[in-house]
């Protein structure tokens, strides 16, 4: 019988709620209102065709154990890694294919307003803890951890996202495909009683933003805007609370940060000047999603979370939210999925360098497709991360499709010197052609005509080193095809 | 009383239908079914806020004559110009601000299948007429008309779109803004009794397409796909009829065209091999719109229609269809609006070089906003073509915002060597910043934050020399603003 873990059960939603109610209530209690308010689970399996055909789903199911488990992975100093993917990390949870896992994620920008995004929240407090003697999470980034070598801090801020995980999927090996269904995705309520029922996020117009060297008048400045998001789900928009210009901040270890050059530096608002009139009356539609979601790369031990890659990561497509499914080529044993960089909203381009960076909790179902089952299926040749929504399929082009391999031993620094929308457009074109030819069995000529008249190319992001262009094709286009 | 020409009249739709029925029925009869099937006029003035405030609308109305006229501009050899904009052209119709004008447009690709897109249609037959002694429209393009100098044909194919017009707007002067409302937009029914009730379009994957030098296996080939579009409006999709590989075609003057290098060359299907199995079952959602719509530039006498520019032209955004409004900075006396390049559907990027190129008829209302009335309004500083839909505002970035000026005396050839999505993205960013700061009175910091979290950047086209990126902002974002 379905234990609230079989999305194909007709009474799944009912069973799932019962399961949730029975799960350790202490921790989850404060999130529950958000889940319910957000309308419960997405109705997967209903509606649009999936890349996973019934036969492929059956093959995957046959490899799953009879019972599914719903795991819970909180975010705290023990369960997160900050600023890097790594195949060397110890898994936080081991799961079977088909299992569900609820994963809490924290935004790395929470220290822009500790009062609204950290205080009173034990998980966030443990991660952002930073006194003159101790950091909750010392390493932040893929850079050096040698105090004699780093200038900004351990890990050197080469990679910024607080990542929860990794999740080890039993049986996953290179050559397999990991299907990641996002069943739910809700803002993390503020734990400070002063702001009950609200959630908050931060948008930093930072030095790595697309606009930075093109400001009117030529001034260089970084501006942070704090946004309020309704945690209860009754408002579909976010609103600015205030903004402030970044001024040099001294971290508890005594390092001065003249710009936003290291993640998690606690902002001392005694030094800033806050403008509470910012964006008065402007309502930004919310699009909760995970900016960074992916499996561990094989090509390096420590990989900066910023540039997206063949194994996914920081794709920063706002469509990677509730109801969406991602497919990743597995690169290392166990897949090692990590999740972070939660966003309440983002536009295509993420122009100023960040979204509304806002802690979220997601419910995921992970399904492993073994290489041996892929022959003749739509996933057979998939060697890039792709996105499926209820109505659409999307491929993601990058300036370099697999930059860790494409750019040689210095790939992780080289990539930042080679950012280009033009190159990402070229990659998106090639991937969409490949997708249409392999999954829909079109000829090259058919695929190219269709791409011109029925596929939309958009600018995913121009701020992550390895810039992105996505291509969207609607499933209904193929609904009349035998 | 409203004569079917006042979009603010509560009974506008009724009056407009009466007006239409009373207009010269002979010509319009065959189009009528299409208009009705397509659901009548868009309900302008209802719903989303407009850039034109009531005060500005009043100022414009005060300059209009008491009576409005609905003009009709058919497409035939006398009313079209082919492949160029020109301030030297004699107007086809002179109108007052506020007047309506129905404009027929013909696709320049109609000669890919004369049987389906030209035969039996007097307007199209007059335009595409080409015997060994005579061409219906001799000049095609902004190039030389000297038979001793051209190699492909008069105008040299430097510009390809059949443009209907120009429309002269009385009182329009440089510095003014022309508002162009697209009230309706329907496919032109096939006039050949064999294909009654259908419309057809052509998609050419041509040498100027983005894919052309990147075909698998390195082969260079051009492939044309003919699509069927339902003229009655009961189907919302287009379907392929057949495709064929371009083979050298000899035009009636004896010039051989090894590639698609001159517009309107009649395709002799005795020489082609047609594949009627192309894209079986694939249904492409239709998005009828005008690829090329704009006013005459001031910077040159004859301007190639292909690269879009400050004065609009070949923007190739599929959102420029029914219900949309374009705003153009007027560059010459009378504005001289021309319309062409009709599309049944196109994806963002127009990847292979063309859309579903399909003759359409549009109903437009043209409203002149005099420079003297613009002070303090959202249109005051507008020096680029912009698009307003019911729910959105869009700016259009180009590789070069005003290439005719930016690139000097050889601009019309230079532009094709400098195509870049990266440059177009930069221009779109700057224009959206300008738009938000001038029309919504945001500070630069506010505009930049909002662009990152609530504005979507997409790839308009990568095939028109002056490549395009658009930026979309939803009007609802500002609905709560005082």
PDB file of N, CA, C and O in Angstrom, chain A residues 41-107:
ATOM      1  N   UNK A  41       1.043  18.968  -2.974  1.00  0.00           N
ATOM      2  CA  UNK A  41       1.978  18.431  -3.951  1.00  0.00           C
ATOM      3  C   UNK A  41       1.561  18.741  -5.383  1.00  0.00           C
ATOM      4  O   UNK A  41       0.389  18.804  -5.702  1.00  0.00           O
ATOM      5  N   UNK A  42       2.532  18.851  -6.225  1.00  0.00           N
ATOM      6  CA  UNK A  42       2.254  18.938  -7.656  1.00  0.00           C
ATOM      7  C   UNK A  42       1.700  17.587  -8.103  1.00  0.00           C
ATOM      8  O   UNK A  42       2.056  16.553  -7.565  1.00  0.00           O
ATOM      9  N   UNK A  43       0.791  17.609  -9.066  1.00  0.00           N
ATOM     10  CA  UNK A  43       0.179  16.359  -9.505  1.00  0.00           C
ATOM     11  C   UNK A  43       1.004  15.741 -10.620  1.00  0.00           C
ATOM     12  O   UNK A  43       0.699  15.856 -11.792  1.00  0.00           O
ATOM     13  N   UNK A  44       2.066  15.107 -10.239  1.00  0.00           N
ATOM     14  CA  UNK A  44       2.929  14.468 -11.227  1.00  0.00           C
ATOM     15  C   UNK A  44       2.229  13.268 -11.833  1.00  0.00           C
ATOM     16  O   UNK A  44       1.426  12.608 -11.201  1.00  0.00           O
ATOM     17  N   UNK A  45       2.595  12.949 -13.027  1.00  0.00           N
ATOM     18  CA  UNK A  45       2.012  11.790 -13.686  1.00  0.00           C
ATOM     19  C   UNK A  45       0.707  12.129 -14.370  1.00  0.00           C
ATOM     20  O   UNK A  45       0.217  11.385 -15.195  1.00  0.00           O
ATOM     21  N   UNK A  46       0.153  13.285 -14.065  1.00  0.00           N
ATOM     22  CA  UNK A  46      -1.075  13.724 -14.715  1.00  0.00           C
ATOM     23  C   UNK A  46      -0.687  14.751 -15.769  1.00  0.00           C
ATOM     24  O   UNK A  46       0.234  15.528 -15.563  1.00  0.00           O
ATOM     25  N   UNK A  47      -1.400  14.735 -16.898  1.00  0.00           N
ATOM     26  CA  UNK A  47      -1.158  15.779 -17.884  1.00  0.00           C
ATOM     27  C   UNK A  47      -0.098  15.417 -18.882  1.00  0.00           C
ATOM     28  O   UNK A  47      -0.070  14.315 -19.397  1.00  0.00           O
ATOM     29  N   UNK A  48       0.780  16.377 -19.147  1.00  0.00           N
ATOM     30  CA  UNK A  48       1.744  16.271 -20.244  1.00  0.00           C
ATOM     31  C   UNK A  48       2.541  14.979 -20.255  1.00  0.00           C
ATOM     32  O   UNK A  48       2.814  14.366 -19.230  1.00  0.00           O
ATOM     33  N   UNK A  49       2.921  14.579 -21.468  1.00  0.00           N
ATOM     34  CA  UNK A  49       3.758  13.405 -21.650  1.00  0.00           C
ATOM     35  C   UNK A  49       5.094  13.633 -20.962  1.00  0.00           C
ATOM     36  O   UNK A  49       5.564  14.746 -20.836  1.00  0.00           O
ATOM     37  N   UNK A  50       5.712  12.554 -20.502  1.00  0.00           N
ATOM     38  CA  UNK A  50       7.017  12.646 -19.869  1.00  0.00           C
ATOM     39  C   UNK A  50       8.047  11.994 -20.770  1.00  0.00           C
ATOM     40  O   UNK A  50       7.733  11.140 -21.591  1.00  0.00           O
ATOM     41  N   UNK A  51       9.292  12.420 -20.617  1.00  0.00           N
ATOM     42  CA  UNK A  51      10.378  11.743 -21.306  1.00  0.00           C
ATOM     43  C   UNK A  51      10.481  10.299 -20.857  1.00  0.00           C
ATOM     44  O   UNK A  51      10.993   9.447 -21.568  1.00  0.00           O
ATOM     45  N   UNK A  52      10.017  10.048 -19.635  1.00  0.00           N
ATOM     46  CA  UNK A  52      10.064   8.690 -19.114  1.00  0.00           C
ATOM     47  C   UNK A  52       8.805   7.954 -19.569  1.00  0.00           C
ATOM     48  O   UNK A  52       7.703   8.211 -19.092  1.00  0.00           O
ATOM     49  N   UNK A  53       8.947   7.088 -20.523  1.00  0.00           N
ATOM     50  CA  UNK A  53       7.818   6.319 -21.037  1.00  0.00           C
ATOM     51  C   UNK A  53       7.389   5.300 -19.977  1.00  0.00           C
ATOM     52  O   UNK A  53       8.157   4.977 -19.069  1.00  0.00           O
ATOM     53  N   UNK A  54       6.168   4.780 -20.100  1.00  0.00           N
ATOM     54  CA  UNK A  54       5.732   3.741 -19.146  1.00  0.00           C
ATOM     55  C   UNK A  54       6.730   2.574 -19.071  1.00  0.00           C
ATOM     56  O   UNK A  54       7.017   2.082 -17.973  1.00  0.00           O
ATOM     57  N   UNK A  55       7.273   2.185 -20.200  1.00  0.00           N
ATOM     58  CA  UNK A  55       8.225   1.063 -20.184  1.00  0.00           C
ATOM     59  C   UNK A  55       9.475   1.417 -19.373  1.00  0.00           C
ATOM     60  O   UNK A  55       9.972   0.607 -18.582  1.00  0.00           O
ATOM     61  N   UNK A  56       9.952   2.632 -19.557  1.00  0.00           N
ATOM     62  CA  UNK A  56      11.157   3.045 -18.827  1.00  0.00           C
ATOM     63  C   UNK A  56      10.851   3.185 -17.333  1.00  0.00           C
ATOM     64  O   UNK A  56      11.656   2.807 -16.477  1.00  0.00           O
ATOM     65  N   UNK A  57       9.672   3.722 -17.031  1.00  0.00           N
ATOM     66  CA  UNK A  57       9.263   3.847 -15.630  1.00  0.00           C
ATOM     67  C   UNK A  57       9.181   2.464 -14.977  1.00  0.00           C
ATOM     68  O   UNK A  57       9.585   2.280 -13.827  1.00  0.00           O
ATOM     69  N   UNK A  58       8.675   1.502 -15.735  1.00  0.00           N
ATOM     70  CA  UNK A  58       8.559   0.133 -15.226  1.00  0.00           C
ATOM     71  C   UNK A  58       9.940  -0.468 -14.959  1.00  0.00           C
ATOM     72  O   UNK A  58      10.159  -1.110 -13.933  1.00  0.00           O
ATOM     73  N   UNK A  59      10.860  -0.228 -15.887  1.00  0.00           N
ATOM     74  CA  UNK A  59      12.228  -0.731 -15.717  1.00  0.00           C
ATOM     75  C   UNK A  59      12.854  -0.134 -14.461  1.00  0.00           C
ATOM     76  O   UNK A  59      13.524  -0.827 -13.689  1.00  0.00           O
ATOM     77  N   UNK A  60      12.617   1.164 -14.255  1.00  0.00           N
ATOM     78  CA  UNK A  60      13.167   1.818 -13.061  1.00  0.00           C
ATOM     79  C   UNK A  60      12.507   1.267 -11.802  1.00  0.00           C
ATOM     80  O   UNK A  60      13.170   0.978 -10.804  1.00  0.00           O
ATOM     81  N   UNK A  61      11.193   1.082 -11.853  1.00  0.00           N
ATOM     82  CA  UNK A  61      10.445   0.593 -10.686  1.00  0.00           C
ATOM     83  C   UNK A  61      10.887  -0.818 -10.307  1.00  0.00           C
ATOM     84  O   UNK A  61      10.964  -1.158  -9.118  1.00  0.00           O
ATOM     85  N   UNK A  62      11.186  -1.619 -11.321  1.00  0.00           N
ATOM     86  CA  UNK A  62      11.587  -3.012 -11.052  1.00  0.00           C
ATOM     87  C   UNK A  62      12.884  -3.080 -10.258  1.00  0.00           C
ATOM     88  O   UNK A  62      13.169  -4.070  -9.601  1.00  0.00           O
ATOM     89  N   UNK A  63      13.655  -2.023 -10.333  1.00  0.00           N
ATOM     90  CA  UNK A  63      14.923  -1.993  -9.601  1.00  0.00           C
ATOM     91  C   UNK A  63      14.776  -1.370  -8.213  1.00  0.00           C
ATOM     92  O   UNK A  63      15.754  -1.263  -7.477  1.00  0.00           O
ATOM     93  N   UNK A  64      13.574  -0.870  -7.923  1.00  0.00           N
ATOM     94  CA  UNK A  64      13.373  -0.206  -6.629  1.00  0.00           C
ATOM     95  C   UNK A  64      12.900  -1.210  -5.587  1.00  0.00           C
ATOM     96  O   UNK A  64      12.236  -2.190  -5.936  1.00  0.00           O
ATOM     97  N   UNK A  65      13.208  -0.956  -4.306  1.00  0.00           N
ATOM     98  CA  UNK A  65      12.694  -1.849  -3.269  1.00  0.00           C
ATOM     99  C   UNK A  65      11.183  -1.715  -3.166  1.00  0.00           C
ATOM    100  O   UNK A  65      10.602  -0.727  -3.627  1.00  0.00           O
ATOM    101  N   UNK A  66      10.535  -2.681  -2.550  1.00  0.00           N
ATOM    102  CA  UNK A  66       9.078  -2.662  -2.439  1.00  0.00           C
ATOM    103  C   UNK A  66       8.548  -1.489  -1.637  1.00  0.00           C
ATOM    104  O   UNK A  66       7.506  -0.934  -1.936  1.00  0.00           O
ATOM    105  N   UNK A  67       9.275  -1.090  -0.634  1.00  0.00           N
ATOM    106  CA  UNK A  67       8.836   0.002   0.226  1.00  0.00           C
ATOM    107  C   UNK A  67       9.613   1.274  -0.102  1.00  0.00           C
ATOM    108  O   UNK A  67      10.829   1.223  -0.273  1.00  0.00           O
ATOM    109  N   UNK A  68       8.912   2.356  -0.134  1.00  0.00           N
ATOM    110  CA  UNK A  68       9.600   3.635  -0.306  1.00  0.00           C
ATOM    111  C   UNK A  68       9.750   4.319   1.039  1.00  0.00           C
ATOM    112  O   UNK A  68       8.892   4.210   1.906  1.00  0.00           O
ATOM    113  N   UNK A  69      10.787   5.095   1.160  1.00  0.00           N
ATOM    114  CA  UNK A  69      11.023   5.816   2.400  1.00  0.00           C
ATOM    115  C   UNK A  69      10.999   7.310   2.107  1.00  0.00           C
ATOM    116  O   UNK A  69      11.419   7.737   1.039  1.00  0.00           O
ATOM    117  N   UNK A  70      10.488   8.060   3.050  1.00  0.00           N
ATOM    118  CA  UNK A  70      10.551   9.523   2.941  1.00  0.00           C
ATOM    119  C   UNK A  70      11.598  10.018   3.944  1.00  0.00           C
ATOM    120  O   UNK A  70      11.406   9.930   5.147  1.00  0.00           O
ATOM    121  N   UNK A  71      12.687  10.510   3.425  1.00  0.00           N
ATOM    122  CA  UNK A  71      13.784  10.977   4.264  1.00  0.00           C
ATOM    123  C   UNK A  71      13.634  12.475   4.522  1.00  0.00           C
ATOM    124  O   UNK A  71      12.946  13.179   3.787  1.00  0.00           O
ATOM    125  N   UNK A  72      14.316  12.925   5.551  1.00  0.00           N
ATOM    126  CA  UNK A  72      14.287  14.351   5.854  1.00  0.00           C
ATOM    127  C   UNK A  72      15.705  14.844   6.099  1.00  0.00           C
ATOM    128  O   UNK A  72      16.413  14.314   6.951  1.00  0.00           O
ATOM    129  N   UNK A  73      16.091  15.809   5.329  1.00  0.00           N
ATOM    130  CA  UNK A  73      17.450  16.335   5.463  1.00  0.00           C
ATOM    131  C   UNK A  73      17.375  17.803   5.860  1.00  0.00           C
ATOM    132  O   UNK A  73      17.087  18.668   5.025  1.00  0.00           O
ATOM    133  N   UNK A  74      17.592  18.096   7.132  1.00  0.00           N
ATOM    134  CA  UNK A  74      17.550  19.501   7.551  1.00  0.00           C
ATOM    135  C   UNK A  74      18.807  20.226   7.085  1.00  0.00           C
ATOM    136  O   UNK A  74      19.778  19.594   6.657  1.00  0.00           O
ATOM    137  N   UNK A  75      18.783  21.531   7.153  1.00  0.00           N
ATOM    138  CA  UNK A  75      19.988  22.316   6.835  1.00  0.00           C
ATOM    139  C   UNK A  75      20.585  22.813   8.134  1.00  0.00           C
ATOM    140  O   UNK A  75      19.934  23.543   8.894  1.00  0.00           O
ATOM    141  N   UNK A  76      21.798  22.402   8.398  1.00  0.00           N
ATOM    142  CA  UNK A  76      22.533  22.937   9.544  1.00  0.00           C
ATOM    143  C   UNK A  76      24.030  22.788   9.274  1.00  0.00           C
ATOM    144  O   UNK A  76      24.429  22.283   8.206  1.00  0.00           O
ATOM    145  N   UNK A  77      24.830  23.206  10.228  1.00  0.00           N
ATOM    146  CA  UNK A  77      26.272  23.243   9.987  1.00  0.00           C
ATOM    147  C   UNK A  77      26.842  21.861   9.661  1.00  0.00           C
ATOM    148  O   UNK A  77      27.894  21.747   9.023  1.00  0.00           O
ATOM    149  N   UNK A  78      26.122  20.811  10.065  1.00  0.00           N
ATOM    150  CA  UNK A  78      26.618  19.458   9.793  1.00  0.00           C
ATOM    151  C   UNK A  78      26.193  18.913   8.442  1.00  0.00           C
ATOM    152  O   UNK A  78      26.798  17.983   7.923  1.00  0.00           O
ATOM    153  N   UNK A  79      25.132  19.437   7.885  1.00  0.00           N
ATOM    154  CA  UNK A  79      24.552  18.838   6.677  1.00  0.00           C
ATOM    155  C   UNK A  79      24.825  19.654   5.415  1.00  0.00           C
ATOM    156  O   UNK A  79      24.397  19.257   4.337  1.00  0.00           O
ATOM    157  N   UNK A  80      25.457  20.794   5.573  1.00  0.00           N
ATOM    158  CA  UNK A  80      25.713  21.609   4.375  1.00  0.00           C
ATOM    159  C   UNK A  80      27.202  21.648   4.052  1.00  0.00           C
ATOM    160  O   UNK A  80      28.051  21.430   4.913  1.00  0.00           O
ATOM    161  N   UNK A  81      27.483  21.879   2.773  1.00  0.00           N
ATOM    162  CA  UNK A  81      28.831  22.225   2.317  1.00  0.00           C
ATOM    163  C   UNK A  81      28.670  23.530   1.569  1.00  0.00           C
ATOM    164  O   UNK A  81      27.647  23.777   0.932  1.00  0.00           O
ATOM    165  N   UNK A  82      29.658  24.361   1.646  1.00  0.00           N
ATOM    166  CA  UNK A  82      29.437  25.760   1.254  1.00  0.00           C
ATOM    167  C   UNK A  82      30.369  26.157   0.085  1.00  0.00           C
ATOM    168  O   UNK A  82      31.588  26.244   0.261  1.00  0.00           O
ATOM    169  N   UNK A  83      29.731  26.346  -1.066  1.00  0.00           N
ATOM    170  CA  UNK A  83      30.502  26.927  -2.177  1.00  0.00           C
ATOM    171  C   UNK A  83      31.138  25.947  -3.128  1.00  0.00           C
ATOM    172  O   UNK A  83      31.810  26.380  -4.077  1.00  0.00           O
ATOM    173  N   UNK A  84      30.951  24.666  -2.921  1.00  0.00           N
ATOM    174  CA  UNK A  84      31.582  23.700  -3.838  1.00  0.00           C
ATOM    175  C   UNK A  84      30.750  22.432  -3.940  1.00  0.00           C
ATOM    176  O   UNK A  84      29.979  22.086  -3.045  1.00  0.00           O
ATOM    177  N   UNK A  85      30.916  21.765  -5.097  1.00  0.00           N
ATOM    178  CA  UNK A  85      30.504  20.368  -5.247  1.00  0.00           C
ATOM    179  C   UNK A  85      31.757  19.534  -5.028  1.00  0.00           C
ATOM    180  O   UNK A  85      32.867  19.960  -5.369  1.00  0.00           O
ATOM    181  N   UNK A  86      31.585  18.336  -4.488  1.00  0.00           N
ATOM    182  CA  UNK A  86      32.755  17.476  -4.354  1.00  0.00           C
ATOM    183  C   UNK A  86      32.371  16.015  -4.301  1.00  0.00           C
ATOM    184  O   UNK A  86      31.510  15.613  -3.509  1.00  0.00           O
ATOM    185  N   UNK A  87      33.061  15.246  -5.126  1.00  0.00           N
ATOM    186  CA  UNK A  87      32.850  13.791  -5.100  1.00  0.00           C
ATOM    187  C   UNK A  87      33.456  13.169  -3.847  1.00  0.00           C
ATOM    188  O   UNK A  87      33.228  12.009  -3.546  1.00  0.00           O
ATOM    189  N   UNK A  88      34.232  13.973  -3.076  1.00  0.00           N
ATOM    190  CA  UNK A  88      34.876  13.437  -1.871  1.00  0.00           C
ATOM    191  C   UNK A  88      33.995  13.563  -0.624  1.00  0.00           C
ATOM    192  O   UNK A  88      34.365  13.113   0.442  1.00  0.00           O
ATOM    193  N   UNK A  89      32.847  14.212  -0.772  1.00  0.00           N
ATOM    194  CA  UNK A  89      32.024  14.473   0.417  1.00  0.00           C
ATOM    195  C   UNK A  89      31.345  13.214   0.944  1.00  0.00           C
ATOM    196  O   UNK A  89      30.899  12.361   0.174  1.00  0.00           O
ATOM    197  N   UNK A  90      31.232  13.135   2.248  1.00  0.00           N
ATOM    198  CA  UNK A  90      30.496  12.056   2.886  1.00  0.00           C
ATOM    199  C   UNK A  90      29.000  12.333   2.693  1.00  0.00           C
ATOM    200  O   UNK A  90      28.508  13.433   2.979  1.00  0.00           O
ATOM    201  N   UNK A  91      28.236  11.355   2.215  1.00  0.00           N
ATOM    202  CA  UNK A  91      26.801  11.571   2.025  1.00  0.00           C
ATOM    203  C   UNK A  91      26.098  11.894   3.342  1.00  0.00           C
ATOM    204  O   UNK A  91      26.462  11.358   4.394  1.00  0.00           O
ATOM    205  N   UNK A  92      25.100  12.767   3.255  1.00  0.00           N
ATOM    206  CA  UNK A  92      24.281  13.103   4.424  1.00  0.00           C
ATOM    207  C   UNK A  92      23.140  12.130   4.600  1.00  0.00           C
ATOM    208  O   UNK A  92      22.594  11.981   5.690  1.00  0.00           O
ATOM    209  N   UNK A  93      22.748  11.539   3.481  1.00  0.00           N
ATOM    210  CA  UNK A  93      21.679  10.544   3.553  1.00  0.00           C
ATOM    211  C   UNK A  93      21.870   9.597   2.376  1.00  0.00           C
ATOM    212  O   UNK A  93      22.320  10.017   1.295  1.00  0.00           O
ATOM    213  N   UNK A  94      21.597   8.326   2.600  1.00  0.00           N
ATOM    214  CA  UNK A  94      21.643   7.349   1.517  1.00  0.00           C
ATOM    215  C   UNK A  94      20.225   6.912   1.235  1.00  0.00           C
ATOM    216  O   UNK A  94      19.475   6.559   2.159  1.00  0.00           O
ATOM    217  N   UNK A  95      19.860   6.919  -0.024  1.00  0.00           N
ATOM    218  CA  UNK A  95      18.466   6.576  -0.336  1.00  0.00           C
ATOM    219  C   UNK A  95      18.428   5.532  -1.441  1.00  0.00           C
ATOM    220  O   UNK A  95      19.404   5.315  -2.160  1.00  0.00           O
ATOM    221  N   UNK A  96      17.253   4.912  -1.557  1.00  0.00           N
ATOM    222  CA  UNK A  96      17.001   4.013  -2.685  1.00  0.00           C
ATOM    223  C   UNK A  96      16.328   4.812  -3.795  1.00  0.00           C
ATOM    224  O   UNK A  96      15.630   5.787  -3.531  1.00  0.00           O
ATOM    225  N   UNK A  97      16.509   4.361  -4.996  1.00  0.00           N
ATOM    226  CA  UNK A  97      15.782   4.957  -6.114  1.00  0.00           C
ATOM    227  C   UNK A  97      14.288   4.900  -5.822  1.00  0.00           C
ATOM    228  O   UNK A  97      13.774   3.880  -5.357  1.00  0.00           O
ATOM    229  N   UNK A  98      13.595   5.992  -6.084  1.00  0.00           N
ATOM    230  CA  UNK A  98      12.157   6.050  -5.821  1.00  0.00           C
ATOM    231  C   UNK A  98      11.812   6.694  -4.498  1.00  0.00           C
ATOM    232  O   UNK A  98      10.673   7.123  -4.285  1.00  0.00           O
ATOM    233  N   UNK A  99      12.781   6.794  -3.612  1.00  0.00           N
ATOM    234  CA  UNK A  99      12.525   7.414  -2.309  1.00  0.00           C
ATOM    235  C   UNK A  99      12.239   8.915  -2.453  1.00  0.00           C
ATOM    236  O   UNK A  99      12.643   9.560  -3.414  1.00  0.00           O
ATOM    237  N   UNK A 100      11.551   9.431  -1.432  1.00  0.00           N
ATOM    238  CA  UNK A 100      11.326  10.875  -1.351  1.00  0.00           C
ATOM    239  C   UNK A 100      12.265  11.446  -0.310  1.00  0.00           C
ATOM    240  O   UNK A 100      12.611  10.776   0.666  1.00  0.00           O
ATOM    241  N   UNK A 101      12.664  12.659  -0.519  1.00  0.00           N
ATOM    242  CA  UNK A 101      13.489  13.308   0.483  1.00  0.00           C
ATOM    243  C   UNK A 101      13.138  14.789   0.555  1.00  0.00           C
ATOM    244  O   UNK A 101      13.091  15.480  -0.469  1.00  0.00           O
ATOM    245  N   UNK A 102      12.804  15.210   1.735  1.00  0.00           N
ATOM    246  CA  UNK A 102      12.571  16.630   1.972  1.00  0.00           C
ATOM    247  C   UNK A 102      13.913  17.254   2.334  1.00  0.00           C
ATOM    248  O   UNK A 102      14.625  16.735   3.194  1.00  0.00           O
ATOM    249  N   UNK A 103      14.262  18.317   1.649  1.00  0.00           N
ATOM    250  CA  UNK A 103      15.575  18.935   1.854  1.00  0.00           C
ATOM    251  C   UNK A 103      15.399  20.419   2.161  1.00  0.00           C
ATOM    252  O   UNK A 103      14.785  21.152   1.381  1.00  0.00           O
ATOM    253  N   UNK A 104      15.914  20.821   3.287  1.00  0.00           N
ATOM    254  CA  UNK A 104      15.934  22.251   3.621  1.00  0.00           C
ATOM    255  C   UNK A 104      17.141  22.904   2.943  1.00  0.00           C
ATOM    256  O   UNK A 104      18.232  22.324   2.906  1.00  0.00           O
ATOM    257  N   UNK A 105      16.940  24.091   2.427  1.00  0.00           N
ATOM    258  CA  UNK A 105      18.072  24.827   1.848  1.00  0.00           C
ATOM    259  C   UNK A 105      18.101  26.233   2.423  1.00  0.00           C
ATOM    260  O   UNK A 105      17.054  26.810   2.746  1.00  0.00           O
ATOM    261  N   UNK A 106      19.286  26.746   2.543  1.00  0.00           N
ATOM    262  CA  UNK A 106      19.479  28.092   3.102  1.00  0.00           C
ATOM    263  C   UNK A 106      20.143  28.989   2.070  1.00  0.00           C
ATOM    264  O   UNK A 106      21.063  28.567   1.364  1.00  0.00           O
ATOM    265  N   UNK A 107      19.689  30.213   2.020  1.00  0.00           N
ATOM    266  CA  UNK A 107      20.365  31.146   1.124  1.00  0.00           C
ATOM    267  C   UNK A 107      21.669  31.648   1.747  1.00  0.00           C
ATOM    268  O   UNK A 107      21.713  31.981   2.945  1.00  0.00           O
TER     269      UNK A 107
END
